[in-house]
Structures are given as C-alpha cells and as structure tokens.
Short mmCIF file of N, CA and C in Angstrom, two decimals:
data_model
loop_
_atom_site.label_atom_id
_atom_site.label_comp_id
_atom_site.label_asym_id
_atom_site.label_seq_id
_atom_site.Cartn_x
_atom_site.Cartn_y
_atom_site.Cartn_z
N UNK O 1 18.04 9.58 -56.16
CA UNK O 1 19.13 8.62 -55.25
C UNK O 1 19.41 9.34 -53.91
N UNK O 2 19.40 8.57 -52.95
CA UNK O 2 19.77 8.95 -51.95
C UNK O 2 21.30 8.77 -50.99
N UNK O 3 21.13 10.10 -50.15
CA UNK O 3 22.47 10.03 -49.57
C UNK O 3 22.83 9.56 -48.49
N UNK O 4 23.92 8.43 -48.11
CA UNK O 4 24.01 7.80 -46.95
C UNK O 4 24.05 8.74 -45.53
N UNK O 5 23.69 8.06 -44.64
CA UNK O 5 23.61 8.64 -43.20
C UNK O 5 25.37 9.09 -42.73
N UNK O 6 25.24 9.46 -41.80
CA UNK O 6 26.57 10.17 -41.55
C UNK O 6 27.17 8.86 -40.66
N UNK O 7 28.22 8.43 -40.86
CA UNK O 7 28.40 6.92 -40.04
C UNK O 7 29.08 7.91 -38.61
N UNK O 8 29.35 8.87 -38.69
CA UNK O 8 29.55 9.27 -37.19
C UNK O 8 28.40 9.34 -36.36
N UNK O 9 27.78 10.27 -36.44
CA UNK O 9 26.19 10.62 -35.57
C UNK O 9 24.88 10.24 -36.26
N UNK O 10 25.20 9.48 -37.47
CA UNK O 10 23.65 8.95 -37.96
C UNK O 10 22.78 9.80 -38.44
N UNK O 11 23.23 10.83 -39.07
CA UNK O 11 22.54 12.32 -39.04
C UNK O 11 22.38 11.66 -40.60
N UNK O 12 21.13 11.93 -40.97
CA UNK O 12 19.86 11.74 -42.24
C UNK O 12 20.40 13.05 -42.89
N UNK O 13 20.93 14.13 -42.73
CA UNK O 13 20.93 15.70 -43.39
C UNK O 13 22.23 15.74 -43.91
N UNK O 14 22.85 14.24 -44.63
CA UNK O 14 24.04 14.67 -45.06
C UNK O 14 24.02 15.36 -46.70
N UNK O 15 24.90 15.92 -47.24
CA UNK O 15 25.10 16.53 -48.66
C UNK O 15 26.36 16.21 -49.38
N UNK O 16 26.08 16.14 -50.43
CA UNK O 16 27.58 15.67 -51.40
C UNK O 16 28.02 17.20 -51.72
N UNK O 17 29.79 17.40 -51.59
CA UNK O 17 30.44 18.00 -52.27
C UNK O 17 31.41 17.61 -53.11
N UNK O 18 31.28 17.75 -54.41
CA UNK O 18 32.13 16.94 -55.14
C UNK O 18 32.37 15.58 -54.99
N UNK O 19 33.41 14.79 -54.73
CA UNK O 19 33.86 13.56 -54.27
C UNK O 19 33.23 12.79 -52.42
N UNK O 20 33.13 13.83 -51.88
CA UNK O 20 33.24 13.85 -50.61
C UNK O 20 31.27 13.98 -49.79
N UNK O 21 31.06 13.13 -48.90
CA UNK O 21 30.20 13.37 -48.29
C UNK O 21 30.18 14.40 -47.46
N UNK O 22 29.13 15.05 -46.70
CA UNK O 22 29.50 15.77 -45.77
C UNK O 22 28.20 16.06 -44.73
N UNK O 23 28.05 15.61 -43.32
CA UNK O 23 27.43 16.15 -42.42
C UNK O 23 27.53 17.34 -41.86
N UNK O 24 26.12 18.17 -41.91
CA UNK O 24 26.07 19.70 -41.08
C UNK O 24 26.31 19.62 -39.55
N UNK O 25 25.66 18.40 -39.07
CA UNK O 25 25.44 18.36 -37.85
C UNK O 25 26.81 18.09 -37.01
N UNK O 26 27.78 17.48 -37.54
CA UNK O 26 28.61 17.31 -36.57
C UNK O 26 29.92 17.25 -37.54
N UNK O 27 30.02 17.86 -38.87
CA UNK O 27 31.04 18.26 -40.02
C UNK O 27 32.11 17.40 -40.05
N UNK O 28 31.57 15.70 -39.95
CA UNK O 28 32.29 14.50 -40.43
C UNK O 28 32.17 15.06 -41.90
N UNK O 29 33.38 14.36 -42.51
CA UNK O 29 33.75 14.63 -43.93
C UNK O 29 34.26 12.80 -44.08
N UNK O 30 33.36 12.43 -45.54
CA UNK O 30 34.19 10.88 -46.06
C UNK O 30 33.60 10.70 -47.34
N UNK O 31 34.13 9.79 -47.64
CA UNK O 31 34.28 9.42 -49.31
C UNK O 31 33.32 7.94 -49.38
N UNK O 32 33.25 7.46 -50.73
CA UNK O 32 33.24 5.69 -50.52
C UNK O 32 33.72 5.02 -49.96
N UNK O 33 35.48 5.73 -50.42
CA UNK O 33 36.34 5.11 -50.17
C UNK O 33 36.88 4.73 -48.92
N UNK O 34 36.37 5.64 -47.62
CA UNK O 34 36.27 5.70 -46.61
C UNK O 34 36.58 4.28 -45.72
N UNK O 35 37.53 4.05 -45.06
CA UNK O 35 37.59 2.80 -44.70
C UNK O 35 36.91 3.12 -43.00
N UNK O 36 35.97 2.02 -42.77
CA UNK O 36 34.97 1.93 -41.78
C UNK O 36 35.86 1.80 -40.33
N UNK O 37 35.66 3.07 -39.44
CA UNK O 37 36.50 2.99 -38.41
C UNK O 37 36.28 2.07 -37.36
N UNK O 38 35.15 1.55 -37.31
CA UNK O 38 34.70 0.38 -36.09
C UNK O 38 35.57 -0.97 -36.79
N UNK O 39 35.94 -0.63 -38.13
CA UNK O 39 36.81 -2.27 -38.53
C UNK O 39 38.62 -2.11 -37.97
N UNK O 40 39.10 -1.16 -37.04
CA UNK O 40 40.17 -0.94 -36.76
C UNK O 40 39.90 -1.27 -35.17
N UNK O 41 40.62 -2.44 -34.80
CA UNK O 41 41.26 -3.55 -33.50
C UNK O 41 42.55 -3.57 -33.42
N UNK O 42 42.67 -3.43 -32.17
CA UNK O 42 43.89 -3.71 -31.49
C UNK O 42 43.98 -4.98 -31.06
N UNK O 43 45.19 -5.94 -31.04
CA UNK O 43 44.95 -7.29 -30.05
C UNK O 43 46.22 -7.48 -29.49
N UNK O 44 45.80 -7.67 -28.18
CA UNK O 44 47.26 -7.83 -27.29
C UNK O 44 47.84 -9.31 -27.58
N UNK O 45 48.88 -9.85 -26.69
CA UNK O 45 49.70 -10.30 -26.44
C UNK O 45 48.69 -11.79 -26.44
N UNK O 46 47.59 -11.61 -25.96
CA UNK O 46 47.02 -12.61 -25.67
C UNK O 46 45.97 -13.13 -26.68
N UNK O 47 45.30 -12.17 -27.56
CA UNK O 47 44.45 -12.25 -28.85
C UNK O 47 43.02 -11.51 -27.86
N UNK O 48 43.22 -10.71 -26.81
CA UNK O 48 42.21 -9.98 -26.67
C UNK O 48 42.05 -8.99 -27.11
N UNK O 49 40.86 -8.15 -27.28
CA UNK O 49 40.70 -6.78 -28.31
C UNK O 49 40.88 -6.00 -27.22
N UNK O 50 41.52 -4.56 -27.54
CA UNK O 50 42.20 -3.55 -27.05
C UNK O 50 40.91 -2.36 -27.08
N UNK O 51 40.50 -1.81 -26.75
CA UNK O 51 39.84 -0.56 -26.51
C UNK O 51 40.55 1.03 -25.76
N UNK O 52 39.99 1.84 -26.69
CA UNK O 52 40.39 3.22 -25.49
C UNK O 52 39.88 3.32 -23.95
N UNK O 53 40.82 3.59 -23.46
CA UNK O 53 40.80 4.00 -22.05
C UNK O 53 40.98 2.73 -20.86
N UNK O 54 41.42 1.42 -21.42
CA UNK O 54 41.67 0.25 -21.13
C UNK O 54 43.23 0.29 -20.63
N UNK O 55 43.15 -0.46 -19.25
CA UNK O 55 44.26 -0.43 -18.55
C UNK O 55 45.44 -1.92 -18.59
N UNK O 56 46.51 -1.64 -19.36
CA UNK O 56 47.43 -2.87 -19.55
C UNK O 56 48.55 -3.14 -18.78
N UNK O 57 49.05 -4.41 -19.02
CA UNK O 57 50.20 -4.54 -18.21
C UNK O 57 51.41 -5.18 -19.33
N UNK O 58 52.31 -4.59 -19.00
CA UNK O 58 53.72 -4.81 -19.51
C UNK O 58 54.02 -6.18 -19.77
N UNK O 59 54.29 -7.24 -20.86
CA UNK O 59 54.74 -8.58 -20.83
C UNK O 59 56.18 -8.85 -20.94
N UNK O 60 56.96 -7.51 -20.85
CA UNK O 60 58.29 -7.87 -21.41
C UNK O 60 59.07 -6.74 -21.23
N UNK O 61 60.35 -6.83 -20.48
CA UNK O 61 60.93 -5.58 -20.24
C UNK O 61 61.34 -4.85 -21.77
N UNK O 62 61.00 -3.89 -21.73
CA UNK O 62 60.97 -3.00 -23.40
C UNK O 62 62.27 -1.84 -22.81
N UNK O 63 63.46 -1.87 -23.91
CA UNK O 63 64.10 -0.81 -23.93
C UNK O 63 63.76 0.59 -24.55
N UNK O 64 63.75 1.38 -23.84
CA UNK O 64 63.27 3.00 -24.21
C UNK O 64 64.28 4.21 -24.94
N UNK O 65 64.03 4.22 -26.08
CA UNK O 65 65.25 4.96 -26.70
C UNK O 65 65.47 6.36 -25.83
N UNK O 66 66.66 6.46 -26.04
CA UNK O 66 67.48 7.95 -25.09
C UNK O 66 67.06 7.70 -23.60
N UNK O 67 67.33 6.40 -23.16
CA UNK O 67 66.90 6.19 -21.69
C UNK O 67 67.83 5.28 -21.66
N UNK O 68 68.04 5.13 -19.98
CA UNK O 68 69.03 4.26 -19.73
C UNK O 68 68.03 3.29 -18.61
N UNK O 69 66.79 3.31 -18.41
CA UNK O 69 66.10 2.61 -17.59
C UNK O 69 65.02 2.21 -18.45
N UNK O 70 64.86 0.73 -18.94
CA UNK O 70 63.42 0.17 -19.39
C UNK O 70 62.29 0.16 -18.66
N UNK O 71 61.64 -0.05 -19.66
CA UNK O 71 59.80 -0.04 -18.83
C UNK O 71 60.09 -1.95 -18.74
N UNK O 72 59.76 -2.03 -17.25
CA UNK O 72 59.98 -3.33 -16.75
C UNK O 72 58.54 -4.21 -16.66
N UNK O 73 58.71 -5.62 -16.95
CA UNK O 73 58.00 -5.71 -16.88
C UNK O 73 57.27 -6.09 -15.64
N UNK O 74 55.39 -6.24 -15.70
CA UNK O 74 55.02 -5.98 -14.65
C UNK O 74 53.89 -4.34 -14.39
N UNK O 75 54.38 -3.67 -15.52
CA UNK O 75 54.49 -2.26 -14.91
C UNK O 75 52.82 -2.13 -15.84
N UNK O 76 51.98 -1.29 -14.62
CA UNK O 76 50.62 -1.38 -15.48
C UNK O 76 50.65 -0.18 -15.50
N UNK O 77 49.74 0.23 -17.44
CA UNK O 77 49.72 1.06 -17.68
C UNK O 77 48.10 1.96 -17.87
N UNK O 78 47.38 3.02 -16.92
CA UNK O 78 46.09 2.99 -16.91
C UNK O 78 45.71 3.78 -18.62
N UNK O 79 44.19 3.70 -18.73
CA UNK O 79 43.76 5.14 -19.98
C UNK O 79 44.90 4.84 -21.07
N UNK O 80 44.67 4.17 -21.72
CA UNK O 80 45.36 3.97 -23.49
C UNK O 80 44.51 4.72 -24.43
N UNK O 81 45.11 5.07 -25.29
CA UNK O 81 44.41 5.80 -26.30
C UNK O 81 44.95 4.75 -27.34
N UNK O 82 44.51 4.61 -28.30
CA UNK O 82 44.81 3.60 -29.90
C UNK O 82 45.43 4.55 -30.83
N UNK O 83 46.09 4.30 -31.42
CA UNK O 83 46.41 4.95 -32.76
C UNK O 83 46.56 4.10 -33.91
N UNK O 84 46.06 4.36 -34.89
CA UNK O 84 46.55 3.23 -36.33
C UNK O 84 48.07 3.27 -36.82
N UNK O 85 48.53 3.17 -36.42
CA UNK O 85 50.25 3.29 -36.86
C UNK O 85 51.37 1.78 -36.19
N UNK O 86 52.48 2.08 -36.33
CA UNK O 86 53.32 0.81 -36.19
C UNK O 86 53.20 0.20 -34.21
N UNK O 87 53.52 1.61 -33.75
CA UNK O 87 53.41 1.18 -32.15
C UNK O 87 51.95 1.70 -31.70
N UNK O 88 50.78 0.95 -31.88
CA UNK O 88 49.28 1.14 -31.83
C UNK O 88 49.10 1.52 -30.31
N UNK O 89 49.62 2.14 -29.70
CA UNK O 89 49.09 2.49 -28.11
C UNK O 89 50.03 3.56 -27.78
N UNK O 90 49.30 4.82 -27.63
CA UNK O 90 49.90 5.89 -26.79
C UNK O 90 49.30 5.53 -25.76
N UNK O 91 50.40 6.03 -24.71
CA UNK O 91 50.23 6.01 -22.77
C UNK O 91 50.80 7.13 -22.21
N UNK O 92 50.95 6.93 -21.34
CA UNK O 92 51.76 7.86 -19.85
C UNK O 92 51.63 6.63 -19.23
N UNK O 93 53.12 6.49 -18.85
CA UNK O 93 53.51 5.79 -17.63
C UNK O 93 54.20 6.72 -16.72
N UNK O 94 53.96 6.17 -15.68
CA UNK O 94 54.37 6.92 -14.23
C UNK O 94 56.01 7.06 -14.51
N UNK O 95 57.08 7.82 -14.02
CA UNK O 95 58.05 8.17 -13.74
C UNK O 95 58.94 7.74 -15.21
N UNK O 96 58.26 7.55 -16.38
CA UNK O 96 58.67 7.61 -17.50
C UNK O 96 58.01 8.59 -18.55
N UNK O 97 56.78 8.98 -18.50
CA UNK O 97 55.86 10.13 -19.08
C UNK O 97 55.52 9.35 -20.22
N UNK O 98 55.19 10.32 -21.59
CA UNK O 98 54.55 9.44 -22.74
C UNK O 98 55.13 8.82 -23.84
N UNK O 99 54.37 7.72 -24.17
CA UNK O 99 54.90 7.25 -24.92
C UNK O 99 54.17 6.13 -25.63
N UNK O 100 54.77 5.26 -26.58
CA UNK O 100 54.13 4.50 -27.88
C UNK O 100 54.49 3.62 -27.39
N UNK O 101 53.34 2.23 -27.39
CA UNK O 101 54.11 1.03 -27.42
C UNK O 101 53.54 0.16 -28.38
N UNK O 102 53.94 -0.89 -28.49
CA UNK O 102 53.42 -1.96 -29.34
C UNK O 102 52.24 -2.78 -28.35
N UNK O 103 50.94 -3.23 -29.51
CA UNK O 103 50.00 -4.55 -28.66
C UNK O 103 51.01 -5.33 -28.20
N UNK O 104 51.73 -6.35 -28.81
CA UNK O 104 52.74 -7.26 -28.66
C UNK O 104 53.10 -7.24 -27.34
N UNK O 105 53.34 -6.53 -26.97
CA UNK O 105 54.22 -6.57 -25.59
C UNK O 105 53.39 -6.34 -23.92
N UNK O 106 51.86 -6.30 -24.53
CA UNK O 106 50.87 -6.12 -23.64
C UNK O 106 50.01 -7.06 -23.47
N UNK O 107 49.01 -6.95 -21.99
CA UNK O 107 48.15 -7.79 -22.30
C UNK O 107 47.18 -6.92 -21.21
N UNK O 108 45.97 -7.30 -21.27
CA UNK O 108 44.64 -6.40 -20.97
C UNK O 108 44.76 -6.66 -19.59
N UNK O 109 44.64 -5.69 -18.77
CA UNK O 109 44.67 -6.13 -17.19
C UNK O 109 43.04 -6.27 -16.40
#
C-alpha cells in the first residue's frame, strides 16, 4: 500500500503515525477526513472570488462595536487575509485598526 503525497508540499516521503499522515519535510499533519484547504472559497457581494492579499472596497456603511464612527461606504482596504469563520476577512483599516469583515459587504477592488 502506498501512502499519499503531502498535500502541502507534494513530498512523497510521508509516513503514518496512528490515524495521521505526517510529512517530514514540511511537518504538515493530516488524515483522510481532512478537508482540502483549496476548497475554501470566499466570495464578495458581486460573486467574485477573493484571495489573500487582495484589495477590497466596503459597499455599505458598517457599524463597529465599541466605536461611534462607522466604516464608511467606499473605504478601500488593502492586503486582506481570509479566515474560515463567520467574519471571513481579517484586515487593517486606516484610522480604525485591525478588524474582521463579512465578505457580503465588500467588493474586490
């Protein structure tokens, strides 16, 4: 029985440890039930797929918890990071700081 190649670095030198497969080259661990990371997709309000490092524009005024000033419509956000959660965009907005946004309220710039 041959072991699968590493899904992260494509190394063929994987080994089995209990119910996990381990790659000695990049130290990635996975099992047969691990969801393919490339299947994770984030779509903006217009149906365009977003990726890490993209620039986006806010399409609606957004209230910010704990702040009296909202994120205004038309605000451009640079270099986003995608995460697998309810608010699926982590970013830094000038004048506001770090925050998480929902992809349904942005469009790709």
